[in-house]
């Protein structure tokens, strides 16, 4: 086994004196240091494996363990082309990896790392570990009787990080040793973060994705090397959306599955599909939504009870049902993310009733049952034509209430699942058919914000409402503008 122990605690690593010195060297960099990093971390390990393969083949239980790092995950490499190559398990070869590493060194010499889409922080280290993770998969495929895996042992206290790590060397060493002692039917070609299975590939589900914002979210996630399940109610439109992605060269990273978020059996069917095909889910983006009113933007939004109910069923209960269906698969991910696409209209200042605002604002006692009770009240008041007298919004009332409920539910979820990163976001006033393309932001610009939250680091925020990239308060604002 050959390797440099890699960090999982990103903030702690960046804070360490050694890391900052390494980063400065990497950025200011010398070609010699970058080349030495690749020669040791990738080619050194590769040469050891090649030298010992004849002897390992004489063993009745051969094992290879490559000590890697979470910094070798593909999401840390900006280049879509590089991620696509390293992500292609079917056609990836050692020669392909060599070509990529030569490209990296050439771009390093030419001082064009950033423009060519390579990482700029500890670039050689990140690239060397990504190459090692990819090589591990090639080896496991080539030698099916071997158990060949790679592992990030955690942020271990060593002289590399001036002993600032979280784990003792004894704790860190347990994980490579466990893999070295795997039974003959144990996993192979797998990347572990400590004792948990991590994936070389991340999987995402995006609802309401056959057009507009949802379609662009799919495109941007796939461009980051993530395998995406594009969903839509209409199978024909979903298939057509998939065809459009072929022009972007991303069709291999996107699959279509029919989904009606308002139908629990449809959500369950999709969860079964993801479980069978991928075994886990890393990212869930709840984008599907409707206005719940017949829009006349020159006057007001006048709705019917049926439209209001459908709006709540889709925007709130649809998102909630998806989350409940996918929680078990998200719990199998080492970096689970939920992004609820919301709206600035869901801010509590848009609800006149002080009682309703108070209930949704109470982070300590707020529960899902209380949200259900409020939504039932809203529908009853809608039916009785007493929205205004009961303190509900009069304009686009169902839409506002549904998004306020989503924002509140996001906070509950973040509290219940502290290891997840769960946030909601208003992408801005995006040009879509929902607003007759009267928005001021393109779908490309709007999609950036949910995608950013879908790719947050493990120590990123949770339970937060963002308006585009800015943190917004879900609580009651005093003196709202």
Short mmCIF file of C-alpha atoms in Angstrom, two decimals:
data_model
loop_
_atom_site.label_atom_id
_atom_site.label_comp_id
_atom_site.label_asym_id
_atom_site.label_seq_id
_atom_site.Cartn_x
_atom_site.Cartn_y
_atom_site.Cartn_z
CA UNK A 1 0.00 0.00 0.00
CA UNK A 2 1.31 3.39 -0.90
CA UNK A 3 -0.36 6.69 -0.26
CA UNK A 4 -0.62 10.06 1.31
CA UNK A 5 -3.30 10.26 3.99
CA UNK A 6 -5.94 12.66 2.73
CA UNK A 7 -8.32 14.93 4.62
CA UNK A 8 -12.07 14.65 4.98
CA UNK A 9 -12.45 17.72 7.20
CA UNK A 10 -11.98 20.45 4.59
CA UNK A 11 -12.09 23.44 6.94
CA UNK A 12 -9.64 21.88 9.36
CA UNK A 13 -7.31 20.97 6.53
CA UNK A 14 -7.37 24.45 5.03
CA UNK A 15 -6.72 25.91 8.46
CA UNK A 16 -3.60 23.87 9.08
CA UNK A 17 -0.27 25.59 8.58
CA UNK A 18 1.10 22.73 6.51
CA UNK A 19 -1.85 22.74 4.14
CA UNK A 20 -1.65 26.46 3.56
CA UNK A 21 2.04 26.16 2.84
CA UNK A 22 1.34 23.32 0.42
CA UNK A 23 -1.42 25.30 -1.22
CA UNK A 24 0.85 28.30 -1.62
CA UNK A 25 3.49 26.09 -3.19
CA UNK A 26 0.89 24.51 -5.44
CA UNK A 27 -0.52 27.84 -6.57
CA UNK A 28 2.78 29.66 -6.87
CA UNK A 29 3.99 26.40 -7.95
CA UNK A 30 6.82 24.68 -9.58
CA UNK A 31 6.52 22.14 -12.30
CA UNK A 32 9.01 19.97 -10.40
CA UNK A 33 6.77 19.80 -7.30
CA UNK A 34 3.69 18.98 -9.35
CA UNK A 35 5.52 16.28 -11.28
CA UNK A 36 6.97 14.82 -8.07
CA UNK A 37 3.47 14.65 -6.58
CA UNK A 38 2.16 12.64 -9.55
CA UNK A 39 5.27 10.45 -9.64
CA UNK A 40 4.83 9.50 -5.98
CA UNK A 41 1.08 9.41 -5.44
CA UNK A 42 0.04 7.84 -8.73
CA UNK A 43 2.96 6.42 -10.69
CA UNK A 44 4.76 5.24 -7.55
CA UNK A 45 1.74 3.22 -6.45
CA UNK A 46 1.18 1.97 -10.00
CA UNK A 47 4.79 0.74 -10.31
CA UNK A 48 4.52 -1.07 -6.99
CA UNK A 49 1.39 -2.86 -8.17
CA UNK A 50 2.97 -3.81 -11.49
CA UNK A 51 6.08 -5.12 -9.73
CA UNK A 52 4.10 -7.26 -7.29
CA UNK A 53 1.32 -8.55 -9.53
CA UNK A 54 3.20 -11.79 -10.36
CA UNK A 55 3.59 -12.54 -6.65
CA UNK A 56 0.04 -11.51 -5.79
CA UNK A 57 -1.22 -13.93 -8.44
CA UNK A 58 0.43 -16.74 -6.49
CA UNK A 59 -1.74 -15.91 -3.46
CA UNK A 60 -5.07 -17.65 -2.91
CA UNK A 61 -6.48 -14.39 -1.50
CA UNK A 62 -4.74 -11.37 -3.12
CA UNK A 63 -5.56 -7.90 -1.83
CA UNK A 64 -4.47 -4.42 -2.93
CA UNK A 65 -5.33 -1.35 -0.88
CA UNK A 66 -4.58 2.10 -2.27
CA UNK A 67 -4.65 4.81 0.39
CA UNK A 68 -6.39 7.73 -1.28
CA UNK A 69 -8.26 10.87 -0.24
CA UNK A 70 -11.69 12.47 -0.47
CA UNK A 71 -9.92 15.26 -2.34
CA UNK A 72 -9.72 12.83 -5.24
CA UNK A 73 -13.49 13.02 -5.79
CA UNK A 74 -14.41 14.14 -9.29
CA UNK A 75 -16.61 16.96 -8.04
CA UNK A 76 -13.44 18.83 -7.03
CA UNK A 77 -12.23 18.97 -10.65
CA UNK A 78 -13.97 21.80 -12.56
CA UNK A 79 -13.32 20.46 -16.08
CA UNK A 80 -16.34 18.65 -17.52
CA UNK A 81 -14.11 16.87 -20.02
CA UNK A 82 -11.73 15.51 -17.37
CA UNK A 83 -14.58 14.41 -15.12
CA UNK A 84 -16.30 12.76 -18.05
CA UNK A 85 -13.20 10.77 -18.97
CA UNK A 86 -12.46 9.61 -15.41
CA UNK A 87 -16.14 8.85 -14.83
CA UNK A 88 -16.47 6.52 -17.83
CA UNK A 89 -15.95 3.13 -16.21
CA UNK A 90 -16.58 1.25 -19.45
CA UNK A 91 -13.91 2.82 -21.67
CA UNK A 92 -11.39 4.16 -19.13
CA UNK A 93 -7.84 2.82 -19.64
CA UNK A 94 -4.41 3.38 -18.12
CA UNK A 95 -3.32 5.11 -21.32
CA UNK A 96 -6.24 7.51 -21.01
CA UNK A 97 -5.18 8.39 -17.47
CA UNK A 98 -1.59 8.93 -18.65
CA UNK A 99 -2.78 11.32 -21.35
CA UNK A 100 -4.79 13.32 -18.82
CA UNK A 101 -1.86 13.58 -16.42
CA UNK A 102 0.41 14.74 -19.23
CA UNK A 103 -2.18 17.35 -20.17
CA UNK A 104 -2.27 18.50 -16.54
CA UNK A 105 1.51 18.91 -16.38
CA UNK A 106 1.57 20.76 -19.69
CA UNK A 107 -1.15 23.13 -18.48
CA UNK A 108 0.81 23.57 -15.25
CA UNK A 109 3.90 24.62 -17.22
CA UNK A 110 1.79 27.06 -19.26
CA UNK A 111 0.17 28.49 -16.11
CA UNK A 112 -3.26 27.67 -17.51
CA UNK A 113 -4.69 25.37 -14.81
CA UNK A 114 -7.70 27.56 -14.08
CA UNK A 115 -8.57 28.29 -17.70
CA UNK A 116 -8.31 24.58 -18.57
CA UNK A 117 -10.61 23.54 -15.70
CA UNK A 118 -8.11 21.99 -13.30
CA UNK A 119 -8.41 22.57 -9.55
CA UNK A 120 -6.40 25.54 -8.29
CA UNK A 121 -6.06 24.50 -4.63
CA UNK A 122 -3.63 21.59 -4.14
CA UNK A 123 -4.13 20.80 -7.80
CA UNK A 124 -1.44 18.14 -8.25
CA UNK A 125 -2.54 16.34 -5.09
CA UNK A 126 -6.22 16.35 -6.11
CA UNK A 127 -5.43 15.15 -9.64
CA UNK A 128 -3.07 12.42 -8.39
CA UNK A 129 -5.73 11.02 -6.06
CA UNK A 130 -8.46 11.21 -8.70
CA UNK A 131 -6.13 9.25 -10.99
CA UNK A 132 -5.49 6.69 -8.25
CA UNK A 133 -9.22 6.22 -7.65
CA UNK A 134 -9.78 5.71 -11.39
CA UNK A 135 -6.86 3.26 -11.66
CA UNK A 136 -8.29 1.24 -8.77
CA UNK A 137 -11.46 0.64 -10.79
CA UNK A 138 -9.47 -0.43 -13.86
CA UNK A 139 -7.45 -2.90 -11.80
CA UNK A 140 -10.53 -4.38 -10.11
CA UNK A 141 -12.10 -4.99 -13.51
CA UNK A 142 -8.89 -6.49 -14.91
CA UNK A 143 -8.25 -8.82 -11.95
CA UNK A 144 -11.68 -10.04 -10.79
CA UNK A 145 -10.24 -12.63 -8.35
CA UNK A 146 -8.35 -9.90 -6.46
CA UNK A 147 -9.93 -7.61 -3.84
CA UNK A 148 -8.70 -4.16 -4.93
CA UNK A 149 -10.00 -1.05 -3.21
CA UNK A 150 -8.99 2.47 -2.26
CA UNK A 151 -9.68 4.25 1.00
CA UNK A 152 -9.58 7.69 2.58
CA UNK A 153 -8.62 6.97 6.22
CA UNK A 154 -9.88 10.33 7.46
CA UNK A 155 -8.06 13.45 8.63
CA UNK A 156 -5.33 11.67 10.59
CA UNK A 157 -2.80 13.36 12.90
CA UNK A 158 0.52 13.12 11.05
CA UNK A 159 3.50 15.35 10.37
CA UNK A 160 2.01 16.08 6.93
CA UNK A 161 -0.60 18.29 8.62
CA UNK A 162 1.48 19.31 11.66
CA UNK A 163 -0.57 16.82 13.71
CA UNK A 164 -3.73 18.93 13.36
CA UNK A 165 -5.86 15.95 12.28
CA UNK A 166 -8.96 14.69 14.08
CA UNK A 167 -8.03 11.00 14.20
CA UNK A 168 -5.13 9.14 15.76
CA UNK A 169 -2.90 7.06 13.49
CA UNK A 170 -4.32 3.99 15.21
CA UNK A 171 -7.87 4.98 14.24
CA UNK A 172 -6.84 5.91 10.72
CA UNK A 173 -4.93 2.69 10.11
CA UNK A 174 -7.94 0.54 11.04
CA UNK A 175 -9.60 1.25 7.69
CA UNK A 176 -6.81 0.19 5.28
CA UNK A 177 -6.14 -2.84 7.50
CA UNK A 178 -9.79 -3.88 7.35
CA UNK A 179 -9.66 -3.80 3.55
CA UNK A 180 -6.39 -5.74 3.55
CA UNK A 181 -8.17 -8.50 5.49
CA UNK A 182 -11.38 -8.64 3.46
CA UNK A 183 -12.96 -12.05 2.83
CA UNK A 184 -12.70 -13.47 -0.68
CA UNK A 185 -16.27 -12.41 -1.48
CA UNK A 186 -15.71 -8.88 -0.19
CA UNK A 187 -16.15 -5.74 -2.31
CA UNK A 188 -13.67 -4.77 -5.01
CA UNK A 189 -13.20 -1.63 -7.09
CA UNK A 190 -14.76 0.43 -4.32
CA UNK A 191 -13.76 3.76 -2.77
CA UNK A 192 -14.18 3.89 1.01
CA UNK A 193 -14.20 6.96 3.21
CA UNK A 194 -13.05 5.34 6.44
CA UNK A 195 -15.42 2.37 6.78
CA UNK A 196 -18.24 3.76 4.66
CA UNK A 197 -18.62 2.95 0.99
CA UNK A 198 -18.24 6.05 -1.10
CA UNK A 199 -18.88 6.21 -4.79
CA UNK A 200 -16.67 7.18 -7.64
CA UNK A 201 -19.93 8.34 -9.17
CA UNK A 202 -22.63 10.49 -7.58
CA UNK A 203 -26.31 10.07 -8.41
CA UNK A 204 -28.99 12.75 -8.49
CA UNK A 205 -32.75 12.92 -9.06
CA UNK A 206 -34.31 16.13 -10.37
CA UNK A 207 -38.09 16.53 -10.44
CA UNK A 208 -39.96 18.56 -13.04
CA UNK A 209 -36.97 18.35 -15.35
CA UNK A 210 -38.20 18.06 -18.93
CA UNK A 211 -37.93 21.81 -19.56
CA UNK A 212 -36.91 25.16 -18.12
CA UNK A 213 -35.10 25.35 -14.81
CA UNK A 214 -35.29 21.62 -14.07
CA UNK A 215 -33.82 20.69 -17.45
CA UNK A 216 -30.94 23.12 -16.96
CA UNK A 217 -30.29 21.81 -13.44
CA UNK A 218 -29.95 18.34 -14.95
CA UNK A 219 -27.57 19.62 -17.61
CA UNK A 220 -25.34 21.42 -15.11
CA UNK A 221 -25.22 18.48 -12.69
CA UNK A 222 -24.33 16.09 -15.52
CA UNK A 223 -21.68 18.55 -16.67
CA UNK A 224 -20.11 18.09 -13.24
CA UNK A 225 -19.82 14.34 -13.76
CA UNK A 226 -22.94 13.43 -11.77
CA UNK A 227 -25.30 10.76 -13.10
CA UNK A 228 -28.77 12.34 -13.19
CA UNK A 229 -32.26 10.88 -13.31
CA UNK A 230 -34.34 13.38 -15.28
CA UNK A 231 -38.01 13.08 -14.35
CA UNK A 232 -41.25 14.40 -15.83
CA UNK A 233 -44.96 13.58 -15.66
CA UNK A 234 -45.23 13.24 -19.43
CA UNK A 235 -43.13 10.34 -20.73
CA UNK A 236 -42.98 11.72 -24.28
CA UNK A 237 -41.72 15.11 -23.11
CA UNK A 238 -39.21 13.49 -20.79
CA UNK A 239 -37.82 11.35 -23.60
CA UNK A 240 -37.59 14.40 -25.86
CA UNK A 241 -35.66 16.25 -23.13
CA UNK A 242 -33.22 13.35 -22.94
CA UNK A 243 -32.70 13.56 -26.70
CA UNK A 244 -31.84 17.26 -26.40
CA UNK A 245 -29.00 16.43 -24.01
CA UNK A 246 -27.36 14.24 -26.62
CA UNK A 247 -26.33 17.41 -28.40
CA UNK A 248 -24.39 18.43 -25.29
CA UNK A 249 -22.58 15.10 -25.13
CA UNK A 250 -24.19 14.35 -21.76
CA UNK A 251 -26.70 11.64 -22.67
CA UNK A 252 -24.53 8.93 -21.06
CA UNK A 253 -24.85 10.71 -17.72
CA UNK A 254 -28.62 11.25 -17.83
CA UNK A 255 -31.47 8.74 -17.75
CA UNK A 256 -35.21 9.40 -17.84
CA UNK A 257 -37.90 8.04 -15.53
CA UNK A 258 -41.56 9.04 -15.47
CA UNK A 259 -42.70 10.73 -12.25
CA UNK A 260 -45.82 12.42 -10.95
CA UNK A 261 -44.80 13.89 -7.59
CA UNK A 262 -48.44 14.22 -6.55
CA UNK A 263 -48.81 10.42 -6.80
CA UNK A 264 -47.12 8.53 -3.92
CA UNK A 265 -46.98 5.29 -5.90
CA UNK A 266 -45.11 7.11 -8.67
CA UNK A 267 -42.51 8.36 -6.19
CA UNK A 268 -42.17 4.86 -4.75
CA UNK A 269 -41.69 3.41 -8.23
CA UNK A 270 -38.90 5.89 -8.95
CA UNK A 271 -37.21 5.06 -5.63
CA UNK A 272 -37.30 1.35 -6.54
CA UNK A 273 -35.72 2.16 -9.91
CA UNK A 274 -32.89 4.17 -8.32
CA UNK A 275 -32.29 1.47 -5.72
CA UNK A 276 -32.08 -1.24 -8.39
CA UNK A 277 -29.93 0.77 -10.82
CA UNK A 278 -27.62 2.68 -8.48
CA UNK A 279 -28.02 1.35 -4.94
CA UNK A 280 -28.11 4.82 -3.37
CA UNK A 281 -28.91 8.47 -4.00
CA UNK A 282 -26.60 11.42 -3.32
CA UNK A 283 -28.66 14.41 -4.45
CA UNK A 284 -32.40 15.09 -4.55
CA UNK A 285 -33.53 18.33 -6.19
CA UNK A 286 -37.23 19.03 -5.68
CA UNK A 287 -37.93 21.38 -8.56
CA UNK A 288 -41.44 20.36 -9.71
CA UNK A 289 -43.95 23.08 -8.98
CA UNK A 290 -47.10 24.84 -10.19
CA UNK A 291 -48.60 28.25 -9.51
CA UNK A 292 -52.02 27.00 -8.47
CA UNK A 293 -53.88 29.85 -10.11
CA UNK A 294 -55.02 31.09 -13.47
CA UNK A 295 -52.51 33.87 -14.01
CA UNK A 296 -53.42 37.30 -15.27
CA UNK A 297 -50.28 39.25 -14.47
CA UNK A 298 -52.00 42.51 -15.40
CA UNK A 299 -54.57 42.00 -12.70
CA UNK A 300 -54.31 39.31 -10.05
CA UNK A 301 -54.03 35.58 -9.61
CA UNK A 302 -57.50 34.16 -9.29
CA UNK A 303 -57.67 30.52 -8.32
CA UNK A 304 -60.21 27.82 -7.68
CA UNK A 305 -60.27 25.44 -4.74
CA UNK A 306 -59.22 22.60 -7.03
CA UNK A 307 -56.21 24.56 -8.31
CA UNK A 308 -55.25 25.60 -4.78
CA UNK A 309 -55.38 22.00 -3.57
CA UNK A 310 -53.38 20.82 -6.59
CA UNK A 311 -50.79 23.51 -5.86
CA UNK A 312 -50.28 22.27 -2.29
CA UNK A 313 -50.26 18.64 -3.43
CA UNK A 314 -47.49 19.35 -5.94
CA UNK A 315 -45.37 22.06 -4.35
CA UNK A 316 -45.44 20.87 -0.74
CA UNK A 317 -46.77 17.33 -0.42
CA UNK A 318 -45.11 16.27 -3.68
CA UNK A 319 -41.70 17.42 -2.46
CA UNK A 320 -42.34 15.92 0.97
CA UNK A 321 -43.39 12.58 -0.54
CA UNK A 322 -40.24 12.48 -2.67
CA UNK A 323 -38.06 13.14 0.35
CA UNK A 324 -39.78 10.44 2.40
CA UNK A 325 -39.42 7.95 -0.46
CA UNK A 326 -35.71 8.68 -0.92
CA UNK A 327 -34.49 9.15 2.67
CA UNK A 328 -33.41 5.47 2.93
CA UNK A 329 -31.33 5.76 -0.27
CA UNK A 330 -29.91 9.16 0.72
CA UNK A 331 -28.78 7.64 4.02
CA UNK A 332 -26.56 5.27 2.01
CA UNK A 333 -24.66 8.25 0.56
CA UNK A 334 -21.58 9.65 2.27
CA UNK A 335 -22.64 13.18 1.21
CA UNK A 336 -26.46 13.36 1.04
CA UNK A 337 -27.96 16.59 -0.27
CA UNK A 338 -31.56 17.77 -0.60
CA UNK A 339 -32.33 21.00 -2.45
CA UNK A 340 -35.90 22.30 -2.37
CA UNK A 341 -36.48 24.89 -5.10
CA UNK A 342 -38.59 27.54 -3.39
CA UNK A 343 -39.47 31.19 -3.93
CA UNK A 344 -39.00 34.57 -2.33
CA UNK A 345 -42.80 34.65 -2.27
CA UNK A 346 -42.62 32.02 0.48
CA UNK A 347 -41.17 34.52 2.94
CA UNK A 348 -43.33 34.91 6.03
CA UNK A 349 -43.70 38.66 5.47
CA UNK A 350 -46.03 37.77 2.58
CA UNK A 351 -48.55 36.15 4.95
CA UNK A 352 -50.67 38.76 6.80
CA UNK A 353 -51.75 36.49 9.69
CA UNK A 354 -49.53 37.00 12.75
CA UNK A 355 -50.67 33.64 14.14
CA UNK A 356 -49.66 31.73 11.01
CA UNK A 357 -46.34 33.55 10.85
CA UNK A 358 -45.75 32.82 14.52
CA UNK A 359 -46.36 29.10 14.08
CA UNK A 360 -44.10 28.79 11.03
CA UNK A 361 -41.48 30.95 12.72
CA UNK A 362 -41.22 28.79 15.86
CA UNK A 363 -38.18 26.65 15.08
CA UNK A 364 -38.27 24.90 18.45
CA UNK A 365 -41.80 23.51 18.37
CA UNK A 366 -42.60 23.42 14.65
CA UNK A 367 -43.57 19.94 13.43
CA UNK A 368 -44.82 18.36 10.22
CA UNK A 369 -48.20 17.80 11.87
CA UNK A 370 -48.50 21.52 12.61
CA UNK A 371 -47.75 22.36 8.99
CA UNK A 372 -50.44 19.88 7.90
CA UNK A 373 -52.95 21.51 10.25
CA UNK A 374 -52.18 24.96 8.84
CA UNK A 375 -52.53 23.78 5.25
CA UNK A 376 -55.88 22.15 6.04
CA UNK A 377 -56.99 25.43 7.62
CA UNK A 378 -55.93 27.30 4.51
CA UNK A 379 -57.91 25.01 2.20
CA UNK A 380 -60.98 25.25 4.43
CA UNK A 381 -60.76 29.05 4.46
CA UNK A 382 -60.26 29.01 0.69
CA UNK A 383 -63.41 26.92 0.26
CA UNK A 384 -65.36 29.33 2.48
CA UNK A 385 -64.02 32.34 0.56
CA UNK A 386 -62.56 33.77 3.76
CA UNK A 387 -58.85 33.97 2.90
CA UNK A 388 -58.52 37.70 3.38
CA UNK A 389 -60.53 37.84 6.60
CA UNK A 390 -58.46 34.97 8.06
CA UNK A 391 -55.14 36.65 7.25
CA UNK A 392 -54.03 34.59 4.27
CA UNK A 393 -52.46 36.26 1.22
CA UNK A 394 -54.98 37.28 -1.42
CA UNK A 395 -52.65 37.19 -4.44
CA UNK A 396 -51.28 33.77 -5.54
CA UNK A 397 -52.30 32.55 -2.10
CA UNK A 398 -51.83 28.81 -2.64
CA UNK A 399 -48.40 29.33 -4.21
CA UNK A 400 -47.20 31.57 -1.37
CA UNK A 401 -48.52 29.22 1.33
CA UNK A 402 -47.06 26.13 -0.37
CA UNK A 403 -43.60 27.72 -0.59
CA UNK A 404 -43.75 28.98 3.01
CA UNK A 405 -44.56 25.39 4.01
CA UNK A 406 -41.60 24.07 1.98
CA UNK A 407 -39.28 26.56 3.66
CA UNK A 408 -40.53 25.56 7.11
CA UNK A 409 -40.29 21.84 6.31
CA UNK A 410 -36.70 22.33 5.13
CA UNK A 411 -35.75 23.56 8.60
CA UNK A 412 -37.44 20.58 10.26
CA UNK A 413 -35.62 18.15 7.96
CA UNK A 414 -32.23 19.76 8.56
CA UNK A 415 -32.77 19.36 12.29
CA UNK A 416 -33.88 15.72 11.95
CA UNK A 417 -30.99 14.75 9.65
CA UNK A 418 -27.90 16.64 10.85
CA UNK A 419 -25.50 14.69 8.59
CA UNK A 420 -27.43 15.77 5.47
CA UNK A 421 -27.07 19.18 3.79
CA UNK A 422 -30.70 20.27 3.28
CA UNK A 423 -31.50 23.73 1.98
CA UNK A 424 -34.09 25.63 -0.03
CA UNK A 425 -33.40 28.25 -2.65
CA UNK A 426 -35.16 30.89 -4.69
CA UNK A 427 -33.29 30.86 -8.01
CA UNK A 428 -34.53 34.33 -8.90
CA UNK A 429 -37.17 35.52 -11.36
CA UNK A 430 -36.24 33.04 -14.09
CA UNK A 431 -37.64 33.14 -17.62
CA UNK A 432 -39.91 30.08 -17.77
CA UNK A 433 -43.35 29.20 -19.10
CA UNK A 434 -44.69 29.55 -15.54
CA UNK A 435 -44.35 33.33 -15.88
CA UNK A 436 -44.85 33.50 -19.67
CA UNK A 437 -41.08 34.09 -20.01
CA UNK A 438 -41.36 37.50 -18.36
CA UNK A 439 -38.49 36.75 -15.95
CA UNK A 440 -35.25 38.71 -15.87
CA UNK A 441 -32.83 35.79 -15.36
CA UNK A 442 -31.95 33.04 -17.84
CA UNK A 443 -32.47 29.40 -16.87
CA UNK A 444 -28.69 28.95 -17.08
CA UNK A 445 -28.14 31.66 -14.48
CA UNK A 446 -31.03 30.51 -12.28
CA UNK A 447 -29.97 26.85 -12.26
CA UNK A 448 -26.52 27.72 -10.90
CA UNK A 449 -27.93 28.29 -7.44
CA UNK A 450 -29.68 24.93 -6.85
CA UNK A 451 -26.68 23.18 -8.44
CA UNK A 452 -24.28 24.94 -6.07
CA UNK A 453 -26.31 23.74 -3.08
CA UNK A 454 -26.43 20.22 -4.53
CA UNK A 455 -22.63 20.18 -4.51
CA UNK A 456 -21.99 21.75 -1.10
CA UNK A 457 -19.04 20.42 0.91
CA UNK A 458 -19.83 18.23 3.91
CA UNK A 459 -19.33 21.16 6.29
CA UNK A 460 -21.61 23.45 4.27
CA UNK A 461 -24.77 25.11 5.60
CA UNK A 462 -27.99 23.21 6.24
CA UNK A 463 -31.53 24.34 7.02
CA UNK A 464 -30.93 27.63 5.21
CA UNK A 465 -33.05 29.59 2.73
CA UNK A 466 -31.07 31.16 -0.10
CA UNK A 467 -32.25 33.81 -2.52
CA UNK A 468 -29.92 33.00 -5.39
CA UNK A 469 -26.51 32.82 -3.66
CA UNK A 470 -27.37 35.01 -0.69
CA UNK A 471 -28.61 33.66 2.65
CA UNK A 472 -32.13 34.93 3.38
CA UNK A 473 -34.05 34.70 6.61
CA UNK A 474 -37.04 32.37 6.79
CA UNK A 475 -38.09 34.14 9.96
CA UNK A 476 -40.39 37.12 10.27
CA UNK A 477 -38.73 40.32 9.15
CA UNK A 478 -39.28 43.44 11.17
CA UNK A 479 -40.16 46.48 9.05
CA UNK A 480 -40.20 44.52 5.81
CA UNK A 481 -39.55 46.52 2.67
#
